[in-house]
XYZ file of C-alpha atoms in Angstrom:
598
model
C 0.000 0.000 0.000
C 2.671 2.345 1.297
C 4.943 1.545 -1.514
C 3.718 2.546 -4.692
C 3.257 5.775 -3.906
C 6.832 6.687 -4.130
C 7.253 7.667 -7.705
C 4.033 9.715 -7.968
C 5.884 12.659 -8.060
C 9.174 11.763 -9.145
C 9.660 13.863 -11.608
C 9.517 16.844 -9.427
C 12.951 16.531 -7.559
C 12.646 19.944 -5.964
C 15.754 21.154 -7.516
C 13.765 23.589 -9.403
C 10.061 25.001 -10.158
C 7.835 23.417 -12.874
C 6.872 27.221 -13.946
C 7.805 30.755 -12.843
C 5.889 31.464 -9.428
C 4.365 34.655 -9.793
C 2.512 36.825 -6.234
C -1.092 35.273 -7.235
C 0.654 31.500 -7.284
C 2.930 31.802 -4.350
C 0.566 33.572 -1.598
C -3.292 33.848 -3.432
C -4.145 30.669 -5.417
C -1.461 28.229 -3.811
C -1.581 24.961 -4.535
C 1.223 24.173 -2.277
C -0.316 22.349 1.204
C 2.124 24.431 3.352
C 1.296 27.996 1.737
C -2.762 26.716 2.171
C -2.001 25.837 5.721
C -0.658 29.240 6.928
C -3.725 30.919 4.792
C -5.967 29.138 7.338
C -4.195 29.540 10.295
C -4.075 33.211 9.498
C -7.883 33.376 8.548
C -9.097 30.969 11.369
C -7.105 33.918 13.774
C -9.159 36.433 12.209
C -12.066 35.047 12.461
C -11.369 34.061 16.403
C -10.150 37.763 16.733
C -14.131 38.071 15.864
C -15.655 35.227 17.738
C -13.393 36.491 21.012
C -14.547 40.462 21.085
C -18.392 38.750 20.891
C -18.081 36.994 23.758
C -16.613 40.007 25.373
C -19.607 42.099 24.702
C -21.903 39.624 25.739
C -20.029 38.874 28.619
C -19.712 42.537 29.891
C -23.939 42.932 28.994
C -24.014 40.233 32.032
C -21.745 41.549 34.302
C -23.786 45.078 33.637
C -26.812 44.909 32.305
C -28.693 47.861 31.706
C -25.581 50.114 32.003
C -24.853 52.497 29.451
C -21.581 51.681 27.622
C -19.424 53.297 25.208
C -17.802 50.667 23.404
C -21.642 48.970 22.598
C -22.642 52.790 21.119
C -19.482 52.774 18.668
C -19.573 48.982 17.410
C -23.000 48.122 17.454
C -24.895 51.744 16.649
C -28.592 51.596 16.506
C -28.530 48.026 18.273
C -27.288 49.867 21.547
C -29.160 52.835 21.917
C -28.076 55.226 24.177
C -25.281 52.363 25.014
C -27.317 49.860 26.197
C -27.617 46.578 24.416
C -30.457 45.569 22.492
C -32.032 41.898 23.395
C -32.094 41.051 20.090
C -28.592 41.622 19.349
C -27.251 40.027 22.660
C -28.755 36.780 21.062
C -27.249 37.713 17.715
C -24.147 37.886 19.085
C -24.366 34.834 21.147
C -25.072 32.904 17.646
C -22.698 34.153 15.458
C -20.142 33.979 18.383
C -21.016 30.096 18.761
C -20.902 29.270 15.033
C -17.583 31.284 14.400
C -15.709 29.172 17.615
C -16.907 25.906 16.514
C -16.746 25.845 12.744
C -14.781 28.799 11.196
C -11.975 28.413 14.159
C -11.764 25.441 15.732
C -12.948 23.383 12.815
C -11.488 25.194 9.852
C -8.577 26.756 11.954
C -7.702 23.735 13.707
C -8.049 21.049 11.236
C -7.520 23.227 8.224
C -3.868 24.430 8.970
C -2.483 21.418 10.767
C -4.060 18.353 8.443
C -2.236 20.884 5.715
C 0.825 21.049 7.265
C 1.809 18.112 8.441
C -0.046 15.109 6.454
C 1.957 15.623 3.653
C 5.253 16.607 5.728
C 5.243 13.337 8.332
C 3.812 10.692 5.705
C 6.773 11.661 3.781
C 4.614 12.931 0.262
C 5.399 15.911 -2.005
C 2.210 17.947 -1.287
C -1.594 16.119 -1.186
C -3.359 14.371 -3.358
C -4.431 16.752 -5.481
C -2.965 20.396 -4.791
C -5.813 21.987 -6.894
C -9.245 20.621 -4.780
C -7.201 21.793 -1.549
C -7.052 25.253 -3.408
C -10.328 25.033 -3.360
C -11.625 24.295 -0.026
C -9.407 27.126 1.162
C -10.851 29.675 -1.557
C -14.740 27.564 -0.454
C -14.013 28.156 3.248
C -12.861 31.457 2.792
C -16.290 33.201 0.797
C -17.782 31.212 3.518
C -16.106 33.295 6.231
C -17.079 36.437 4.150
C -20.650 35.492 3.713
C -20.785 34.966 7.401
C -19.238 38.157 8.427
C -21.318 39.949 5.742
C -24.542 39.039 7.891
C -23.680 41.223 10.342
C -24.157 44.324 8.503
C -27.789 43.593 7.832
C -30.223 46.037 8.525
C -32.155 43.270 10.568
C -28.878 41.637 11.622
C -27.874 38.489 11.535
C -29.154 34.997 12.331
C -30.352 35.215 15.619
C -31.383 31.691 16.735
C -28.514 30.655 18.770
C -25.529 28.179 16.914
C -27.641 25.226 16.990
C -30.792 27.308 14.742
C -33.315 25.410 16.074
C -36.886 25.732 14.390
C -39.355 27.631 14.362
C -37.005 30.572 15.578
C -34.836 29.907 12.306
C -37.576 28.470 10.214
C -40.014 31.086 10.525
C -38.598 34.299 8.578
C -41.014 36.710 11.013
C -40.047 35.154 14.044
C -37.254 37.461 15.213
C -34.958 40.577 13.090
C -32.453 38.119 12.641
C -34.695 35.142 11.223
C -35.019 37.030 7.875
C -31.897 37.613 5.597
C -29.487 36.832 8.624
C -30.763 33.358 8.992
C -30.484 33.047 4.891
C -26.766 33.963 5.068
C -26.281 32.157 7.909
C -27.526 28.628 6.252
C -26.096 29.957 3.018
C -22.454 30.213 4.604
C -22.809 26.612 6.263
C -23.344 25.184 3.081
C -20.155 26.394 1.531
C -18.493 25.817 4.817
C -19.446 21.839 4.819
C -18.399 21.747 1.059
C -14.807 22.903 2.024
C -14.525 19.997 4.822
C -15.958 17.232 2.759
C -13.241 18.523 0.065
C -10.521 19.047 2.186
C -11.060 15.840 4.022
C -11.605 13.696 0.776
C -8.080 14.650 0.140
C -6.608 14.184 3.459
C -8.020 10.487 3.684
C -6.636 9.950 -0.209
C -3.284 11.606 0.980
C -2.776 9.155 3.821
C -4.138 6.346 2.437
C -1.685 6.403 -0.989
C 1.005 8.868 -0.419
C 2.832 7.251 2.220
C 6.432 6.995 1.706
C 8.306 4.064 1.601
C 8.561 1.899 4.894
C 5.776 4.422 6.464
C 3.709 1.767 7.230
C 0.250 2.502 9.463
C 1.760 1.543 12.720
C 4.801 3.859 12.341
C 2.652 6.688 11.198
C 2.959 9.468 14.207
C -0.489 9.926 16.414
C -1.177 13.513 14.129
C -1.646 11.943 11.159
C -3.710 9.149 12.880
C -6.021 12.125 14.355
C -6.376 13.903 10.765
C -6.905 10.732 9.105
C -9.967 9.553 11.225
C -11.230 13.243 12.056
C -11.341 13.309 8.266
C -13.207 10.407 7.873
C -15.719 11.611 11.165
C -15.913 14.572 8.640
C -17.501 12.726 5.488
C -19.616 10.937 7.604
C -21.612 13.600 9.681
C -21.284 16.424 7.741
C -23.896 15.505 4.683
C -26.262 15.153 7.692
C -26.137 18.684 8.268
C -25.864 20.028 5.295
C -29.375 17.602 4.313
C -30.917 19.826 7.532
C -29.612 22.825 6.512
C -31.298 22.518 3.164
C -34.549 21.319 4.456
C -35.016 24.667 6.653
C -33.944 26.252 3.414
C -37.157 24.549 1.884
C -39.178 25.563 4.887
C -38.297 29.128 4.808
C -38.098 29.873 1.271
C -40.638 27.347 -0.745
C -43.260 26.998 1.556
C -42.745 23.269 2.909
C -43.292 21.876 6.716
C -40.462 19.600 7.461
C -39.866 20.802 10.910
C -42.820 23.153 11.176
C -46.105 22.452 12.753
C -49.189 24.129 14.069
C -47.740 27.354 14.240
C -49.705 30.298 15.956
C -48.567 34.045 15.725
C -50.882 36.835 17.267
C -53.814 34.173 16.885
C -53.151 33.706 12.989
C -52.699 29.997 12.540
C -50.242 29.546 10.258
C -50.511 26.541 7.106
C -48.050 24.812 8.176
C -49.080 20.953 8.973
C -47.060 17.858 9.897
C -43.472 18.715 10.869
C -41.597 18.046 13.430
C -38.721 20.423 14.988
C -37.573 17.328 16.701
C -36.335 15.653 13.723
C -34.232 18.939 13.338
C -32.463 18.533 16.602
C -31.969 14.407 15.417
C -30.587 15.936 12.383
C -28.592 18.892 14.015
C -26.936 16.499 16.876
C -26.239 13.515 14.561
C -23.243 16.231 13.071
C -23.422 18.497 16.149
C -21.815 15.045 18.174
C -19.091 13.770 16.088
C -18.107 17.512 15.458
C -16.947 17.975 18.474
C -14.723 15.004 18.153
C -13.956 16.632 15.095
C -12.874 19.922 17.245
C -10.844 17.871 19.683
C -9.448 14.593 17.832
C -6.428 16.916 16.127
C -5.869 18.519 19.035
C -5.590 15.402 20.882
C -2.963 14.265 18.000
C -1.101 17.673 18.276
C -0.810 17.408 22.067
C 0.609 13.788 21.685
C 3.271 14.404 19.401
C 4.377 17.518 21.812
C 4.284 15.696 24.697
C 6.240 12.822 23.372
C 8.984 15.028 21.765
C 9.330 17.118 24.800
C 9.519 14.638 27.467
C 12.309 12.739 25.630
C 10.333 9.496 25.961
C 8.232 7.889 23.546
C 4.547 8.015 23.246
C 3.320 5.592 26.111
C 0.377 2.942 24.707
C 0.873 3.620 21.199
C -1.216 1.097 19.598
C -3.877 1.843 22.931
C -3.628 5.209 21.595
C -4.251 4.658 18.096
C -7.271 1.924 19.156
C -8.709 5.057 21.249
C -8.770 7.554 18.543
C -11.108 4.474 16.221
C -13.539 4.071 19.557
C -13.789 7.577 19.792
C -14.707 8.093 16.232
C -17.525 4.983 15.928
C -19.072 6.201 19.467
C -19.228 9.791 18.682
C -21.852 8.730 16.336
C -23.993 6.590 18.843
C -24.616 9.544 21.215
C -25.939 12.612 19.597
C -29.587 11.985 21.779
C -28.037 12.684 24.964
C -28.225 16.929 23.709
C -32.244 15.967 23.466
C -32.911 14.549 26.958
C -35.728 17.408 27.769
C -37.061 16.977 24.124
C -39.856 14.628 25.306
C -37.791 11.342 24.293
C -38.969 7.935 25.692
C -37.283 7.159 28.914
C -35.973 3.830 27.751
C -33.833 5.529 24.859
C -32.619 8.407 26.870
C -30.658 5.353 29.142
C -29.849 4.089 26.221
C -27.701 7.483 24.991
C -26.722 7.715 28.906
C -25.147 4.145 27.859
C -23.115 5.031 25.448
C -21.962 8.813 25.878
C -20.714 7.180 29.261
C -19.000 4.522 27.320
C -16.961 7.141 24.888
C -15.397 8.205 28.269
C -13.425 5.131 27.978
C -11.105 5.409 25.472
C -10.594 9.336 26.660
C -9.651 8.464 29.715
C -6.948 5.774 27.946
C -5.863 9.030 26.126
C -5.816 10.849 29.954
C -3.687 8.221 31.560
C -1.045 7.656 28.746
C -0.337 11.360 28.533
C 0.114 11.878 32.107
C 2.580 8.395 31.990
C 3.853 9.810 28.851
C 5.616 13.048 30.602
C 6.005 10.734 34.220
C 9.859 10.552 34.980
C 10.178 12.245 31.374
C 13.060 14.862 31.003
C 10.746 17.660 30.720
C 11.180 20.350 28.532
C 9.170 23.081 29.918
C 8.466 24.935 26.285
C 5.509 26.905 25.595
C 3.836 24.293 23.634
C 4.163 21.729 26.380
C 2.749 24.351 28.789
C 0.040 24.582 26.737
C 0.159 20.476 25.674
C -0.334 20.005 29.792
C -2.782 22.423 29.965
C -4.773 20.726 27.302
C -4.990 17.693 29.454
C -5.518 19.478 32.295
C -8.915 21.105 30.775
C -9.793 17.697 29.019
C -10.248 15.892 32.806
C -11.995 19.014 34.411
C -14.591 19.447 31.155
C -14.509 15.554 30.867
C -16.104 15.585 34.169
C -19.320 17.546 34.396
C -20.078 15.141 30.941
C -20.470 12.284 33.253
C -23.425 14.683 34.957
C -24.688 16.339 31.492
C -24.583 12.566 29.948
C -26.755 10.963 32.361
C -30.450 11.370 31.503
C -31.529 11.896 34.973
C -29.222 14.189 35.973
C -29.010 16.744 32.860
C -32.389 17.717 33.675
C -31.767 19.716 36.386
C -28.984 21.619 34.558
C -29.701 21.613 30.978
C -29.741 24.707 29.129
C -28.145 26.726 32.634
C -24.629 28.063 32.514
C -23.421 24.210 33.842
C -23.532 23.271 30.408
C -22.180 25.929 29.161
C -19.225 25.605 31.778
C -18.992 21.864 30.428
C -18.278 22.246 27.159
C -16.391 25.467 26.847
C -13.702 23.385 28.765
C -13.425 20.498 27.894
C -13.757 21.539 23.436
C -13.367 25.102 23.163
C -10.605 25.873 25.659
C -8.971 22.221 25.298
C -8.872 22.731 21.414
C -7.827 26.203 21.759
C -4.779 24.744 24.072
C -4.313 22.349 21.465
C -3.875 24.935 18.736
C -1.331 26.824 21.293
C 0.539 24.010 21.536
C 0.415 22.996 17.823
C 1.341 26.629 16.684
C 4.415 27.447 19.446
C 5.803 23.809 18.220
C 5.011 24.105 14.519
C 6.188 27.954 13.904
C 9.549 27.418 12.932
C 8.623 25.016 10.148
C 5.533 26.862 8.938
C 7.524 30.675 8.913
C 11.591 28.768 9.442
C 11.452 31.645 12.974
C 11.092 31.068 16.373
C 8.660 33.018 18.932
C 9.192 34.843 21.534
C 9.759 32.008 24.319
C 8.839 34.451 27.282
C 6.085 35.631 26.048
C 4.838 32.802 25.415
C 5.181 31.677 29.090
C 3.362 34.864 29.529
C 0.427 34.050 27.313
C 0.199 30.558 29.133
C -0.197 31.384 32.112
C -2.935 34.403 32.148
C -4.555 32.685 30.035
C -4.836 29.356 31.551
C -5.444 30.941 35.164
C -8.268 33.334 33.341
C -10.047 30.448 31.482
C -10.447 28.255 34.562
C -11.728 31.723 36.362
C -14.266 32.435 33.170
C -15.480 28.760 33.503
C -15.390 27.540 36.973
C -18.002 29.605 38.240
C -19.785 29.044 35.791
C -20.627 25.333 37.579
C -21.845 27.078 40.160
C -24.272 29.511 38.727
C -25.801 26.977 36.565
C -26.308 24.560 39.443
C -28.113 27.216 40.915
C -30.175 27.402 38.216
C -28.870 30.260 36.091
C -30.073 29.519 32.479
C -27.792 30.501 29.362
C -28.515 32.676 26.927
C -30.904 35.582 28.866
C -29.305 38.722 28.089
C -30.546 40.239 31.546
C -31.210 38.811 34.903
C -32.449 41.700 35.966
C -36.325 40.802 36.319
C -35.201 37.600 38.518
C -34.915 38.561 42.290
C -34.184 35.188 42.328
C -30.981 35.550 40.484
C -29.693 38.970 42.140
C -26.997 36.698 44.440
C -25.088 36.028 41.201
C -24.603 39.438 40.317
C -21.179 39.464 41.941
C -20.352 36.331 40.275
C -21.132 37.238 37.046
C -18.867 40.307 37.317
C -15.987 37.970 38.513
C -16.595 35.906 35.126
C -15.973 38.744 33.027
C -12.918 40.637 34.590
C -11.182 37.242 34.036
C -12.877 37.287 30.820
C -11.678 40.767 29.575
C -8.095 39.961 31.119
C -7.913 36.754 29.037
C -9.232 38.735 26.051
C -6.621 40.887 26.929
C -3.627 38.656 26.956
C -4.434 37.274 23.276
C -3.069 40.853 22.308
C 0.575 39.573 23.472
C 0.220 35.719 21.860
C -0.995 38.034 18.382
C 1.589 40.581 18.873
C 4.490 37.456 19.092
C 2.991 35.758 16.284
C 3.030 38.631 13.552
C 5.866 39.849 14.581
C 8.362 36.722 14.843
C 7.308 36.339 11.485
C 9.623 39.011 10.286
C 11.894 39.320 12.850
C 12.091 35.754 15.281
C 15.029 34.188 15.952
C 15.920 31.708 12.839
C 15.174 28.347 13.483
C 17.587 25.412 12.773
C 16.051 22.698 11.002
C 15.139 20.510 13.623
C 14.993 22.955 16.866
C 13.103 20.740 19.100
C 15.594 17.322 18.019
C 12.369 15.450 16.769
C 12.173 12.466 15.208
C 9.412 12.884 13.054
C 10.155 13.371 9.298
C 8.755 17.422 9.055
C 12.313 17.429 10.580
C 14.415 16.223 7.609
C 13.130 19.087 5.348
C 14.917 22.147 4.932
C 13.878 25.377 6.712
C 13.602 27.107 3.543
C 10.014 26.640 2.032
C 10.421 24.541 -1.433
C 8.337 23.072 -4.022
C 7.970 19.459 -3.261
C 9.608 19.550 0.502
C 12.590 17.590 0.081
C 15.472 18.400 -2.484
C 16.192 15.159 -3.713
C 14.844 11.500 -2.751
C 12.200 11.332 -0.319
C 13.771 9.684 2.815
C 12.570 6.089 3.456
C 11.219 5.251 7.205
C 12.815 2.051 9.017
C 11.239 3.285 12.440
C 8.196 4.267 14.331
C 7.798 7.889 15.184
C 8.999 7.945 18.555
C 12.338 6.765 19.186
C 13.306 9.351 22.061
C 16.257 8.213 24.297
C 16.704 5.226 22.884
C 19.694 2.757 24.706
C 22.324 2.237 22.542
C 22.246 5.617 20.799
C 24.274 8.980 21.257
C 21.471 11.255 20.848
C 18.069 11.346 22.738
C 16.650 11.129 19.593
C 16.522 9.080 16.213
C 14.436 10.202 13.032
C 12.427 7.945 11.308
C 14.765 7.912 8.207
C 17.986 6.633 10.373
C 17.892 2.482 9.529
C 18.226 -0.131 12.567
C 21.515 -0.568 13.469
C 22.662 -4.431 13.368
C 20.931 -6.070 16.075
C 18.823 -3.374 16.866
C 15.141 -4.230 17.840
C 12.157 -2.026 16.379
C 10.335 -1.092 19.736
C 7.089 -3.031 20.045
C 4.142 -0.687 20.507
C-alpha cells in the first residue's frame, strides 16, 4: 500500500520550479499544502479575533446589564441605543459567536492548517493528493467566512437563533430581526463551509491512504496523522447530515414546505403549516453536532501527543492503545448525539440508552488521559511553551470531561440543561482544550511553517494568564448553573431570584476581559516573529518525526532530492544504545537493533 506511492511525483525533484511562481501562485491561489495551511491559520485567527470580542460584549452585557456603555454605542450603533444593548442583538451575538468558535476556528482553523501542514510533511509525500481541490476548499471556506461576516451588517442583523438554529425561531422568517436575511446567510455560509470539509477531508483520507512513503507503514505513522486521518473520515460521515438539515429549513423558509414546522400560531393567525416536526431537526442537528466535536478535539488530541512525546524525551506511552482510542472515539461519537435531546420529550428507555453510550466514549478518553500523564512521568521535561500549553490541554480535558459524566446521564441533565453548567462543560473540555491544542500545535510548529522562532517568554506569559483566566471564566460558571442560572438571557435583571449572582457574574468577566486581553501579546508574538524571530535550525526541538528532515527554507515538493525512506516508528526518544536522545524515522536499525514493540 505504502509503496507505490513513491514515484508519484518523481519527476519533481525539488531542484527547481515546474513554472515561474508569480505573487497570485505563491501567496493567493497556492496549490502548495504548506502555503494553504498558513492561509488558514491566518484566517481561522481572524475570524477568532471576531468570535473572542463577541463573547466580550456579551459577557460585559451580564456583568452590567442595563448600564450604558461606550464601546456597545461605537460597534454596534442603533442596536445599543443610548449604550445599552439591544435583546435582540445580545442573542445575535451569542449565535454568530457560537458558530464562528466551533466551525470557522476550531474546525477550519484547527483542522484546516495542521491536516495541511503536516499530512503531507510526516507521511513523507510531495504535497496532497491533489494540490488543486485543496485550493479550493481554502478559496470555499474562505467566501464562507465572508458570507458569514457579511450578515452582520444587515439592517435586521444576523441569524439570531442561537448556533444550533433550532426551528421555528430559524424556520419562521417573522419570528425574530435576525430570522429574515441573517438566517439566509447564515444557512447559506454553512453550506459552503461543509463543502470545504468534505473537500478538504476527501483529500486528506486519499493523501494518507496512498502517499505514504516508503517503509511508512500505518503503525509507524505518528499519532497527528492518525487524528487527521480519522477526524477526516468523522468529517464525510456527519457532515452531509447537516448540510441535508440545513437545506430542508432552506425549503421551509423559502418554498413553503413543513419539514420541521407544525401548528404554528402568531398573534392568533394559525399559520398553514401541517405535519413537521422540529424534533427531527435537533436528530438531524446532533447527529453532526456530536461527532463535530470530536472533530474539534481529535487533532488537538494528536497535536498534544506528538508535543508531549517530543518534549519529554520518551516515547509516546500505549501507542497502539492510543491509536485503538482515537477508532472508539470516532464509531461512538456517532452513537450519542440523543443525549443533547434529553428534555425533548424522548422515551425514557432511549434516553438510558444514549446515557449508555456517551458514558461509554469516556473510555477510550480516559486511555488518552492516563497515557499522557505516563507519557511526561519521569520524562526529562522540557518546559516549552507548547508543552505548557500540551499540559494544559490535558488538564482542561479531565476538568470538562467531568461535568459530561453529569450532562450525559439522563436523569441528571435535567436539572442543569440549558443553565450556565452546560455551558461551563463544554467550553472546557472543546473550546478551551482545542484552543490549548492549537497553542501548543502553533508554538511547536512555527519554525517550520515561517523557518522563525517566537518569543519564548512571552509565550510563558500568554500561558499562564490565560490558563489561570479560562479556569476563572469557567469555573463559576458550575456554580451559577447549578443554581439554576439559564444561558442565553441577556438580563437577569427581572429575577430577584438571580440577584446573588450578580457578583459572580462580574468575577466571570474581569477574568474574561483579562484573558481577552492577553491574546493581544500571543498576536503581537505571532506577527511579529514572522519578520523578525530568531531563525530556526532545522530541527529545533531534536524530533524524530520526518517534518524534521526538510529544509527550513520553504520549497516546491519539501525535500530536495529523494524522499527519505522510514525504518522506524515515530517515537524513538532516548533510545539505549544511541548517542542522541533522539533518532528520526529515516535513520535504519543498526545491526541487532530491535524495532520497539508498541
Amino acid at each position: 500500500m505504502s509503496t507505490h506511492a513513491v514515484d508519484i511525483h518523481a519527476h519533481d525533484d525539488g531542484h527547481g520550479h515546474h513554472h515561474k511562481e508569480t505573487f497570485v501562485t505563491k501567496y493567493i491561489f497556492s496549490q502548495d499544502h504548506k502555503m494553504i495551511a498558513k492561509q488558514y491559520l491566518i484566517t481561522g485567527t481572524l475570524m477568532g479575533i471576531v468570535g473572542v470580542m463577541m463573547s466580550l460584549m456579551f459577557r460585559i452585557q451580564i456583568a452590567w446589564p442595563e448600564e450604558p456603555n461606550i464601546l456597545f454605542e461605537a460597534l454596534l450603533g442603533k442596536w445599543a441605543p443610548g449604550g445599552v444593548m439591544d435583546a435582540d442583538i445580545y442573542l445575535a451575538l451569542v449565535t454568530i459567536h457560537g458558530t464562528i468558535m466551533v466551525f470557522f476556528v476550531l474546525t477550519a482553523g484547527l483542522s484546516g492548517t495542521f491536516s495541511n501542514l503536516l499530512i503531507p510533511y510526516q507521511i513523507g509525500a510531495r504535497d496532497m493528493a491533489s494540490g488543486f481541490i485543496n485550493m479550493l476548499s481554502y478559496w470555499i471556506f474562505f467566501v464562507s467566512c465572508i458570507i458569514m461576516m457579511g450578515s452582520l451588517f444587515l439592517e435586521a442583523g444576523p441569524a439570531a437563533a442561537g448556533w444550533t438554529i433550532y426551528p421555528p425561531l430559524s424556520a419562521l422568517p417573522m419570528a425574530q430581526p435576525g430570522s429574515g436575511w441573517g438566517m439566509t446567510l447564515w444557512l447559506i455560509s454553512m453550506a459552503l463551509f461543509i463543502a470545504q470539509s468534505l473537500l478538504g477531508s476527501l483529500n486528506y483520507i486519499v493523501t494518507v491512504i496512498n502517499m505514504r512513503t516508503k517503509g511508512m507503514s500505518m503503525t509507524r505513522l505518528p499519532l497527528t496523522v492518525w487524528a487527521f486521518f480519522v477526524t477526516a473520515i468523522i468529517g464525510v460521515v456527519s457532515f452531509p447530515v447537516l448540510l441535508s438539515a440545513a437545506l430542508l429549513l432552506i425549503m421551509d423558509r423559502s418554498f413553503g414546505t413543513s419539514f420541521f414546522l407544525s401548528d404554528i400560531f402568531i398573534q392568533g393567525e394559525v399559520l398553514h403549516y401541517q405535519g413537521g416536526s422540529p424534533v427531527l431537526f435537533e436528530h438531524l442537528f446532533w447527529f453532526l453536532g456530536h461527532p463535530e466535536v470530536y472533530i474539534v478535539i481529535l487533532p488537538a488530541m494528536g497535536l498534544v501527543s506528538e508535543i508531549m512525546a517530543t518534549n519529554s524525551r520518551k516515547p509516546i506511552f500505549g501507542y497502539r492503545a492510543m491509536v485503538a482510542s482515537i477508532l472508539a472515539i470516532a464509531f461512538l461519537s456517532t452513537i450519542v448525539w440523543g443525549h443533547h435531546m434529553f428534555v425533548s420529550g424522548m422515551n425514557p428507555f432511549l434516553g438510558s440508552v444514549f446515557t449508555f453510550t456517551t458514558l461509554l466514549i469516556a473510555i477510550p478518553s480516559a486511555v488518552k488521559a492516563f497515557n499522557w500523564i505516563t507519557t511526561i512521568w519521569r520524562g526529562n521535561i522540557q518546559m516549552n511553551p507548547a508543552m505548557l500549553f500540551a499540559i494544559g490541554f490535558v488538564s482542561t480535558f479531565i476538568t470538562g470531561g467531568l461535568t459530561g459524566i453529569i450532562v450525559g446521564d439522563s436523569a441528571l441533565d435535567i436539572n442543569v440543561h440549558d443553565t450556565y453548567f452546560v455551558i461551563a462543560h463544554f467550553h472546557l473540555v472543546m473550546g478551551i482544550s482545542a484552543i490549548y491544542g492549537m497553542f501548543a500545535g502553533i508554538y511547536h510548529w512555527y519554525p517550520k511553517m515561517f523557518g522563525r522562532m517566537m518569543n519564548k517568554n512571552l509565550g510563558y506569559i500568554h500561558f499562564w494568564i490565560t490558563a489561570i483566566s479560562a479556569y476563572g471564566v469557567f469555573f463559576p460558571m458550575h456554580f451559577i448553573g447549578m443554581a439554576g442560572l439559564p444561558r442565553r438571557y441577556y438580563t437577569n435583571s427581572a429575577f430577584p431570584l438571580f440577584d446573588d449572582m450578580t457578583d459572580v457574574n462580574i468575577v466571570i468577566t474581569v477574568f474574561a476581559l483579562i484573558g481577552g486581553a492577553i491574546q493581544l501579546v500571543y498576536l503581537y508574538n505571532f506577527f511579529v516573529s514572522i519578520f523578525y524571530g530568531k531563525k530556526a535550525t532545522m530541527n529545533p526541538w531534536r524530533s524524530t518525526t520526518l517534518e524534521w528532515t526538510t529544509p527550513v527554507k520553504h520549497i516546491h515538493g519539501n525535500w530536495p532530492g529523494e524522499i527519505p525512506h522510514v525504518y522506524r516508528w515515530s517515537y524513538d526518544y532516548s533510545k539505549p544504545g544511541h548517542d542522541d536522545d533522539f533518532v528520526p524515522q529515516n535513520v535504519p536499525l543498526k545491526e541487532g537493533e530491535e524495532e520497539l514493540q508498541h
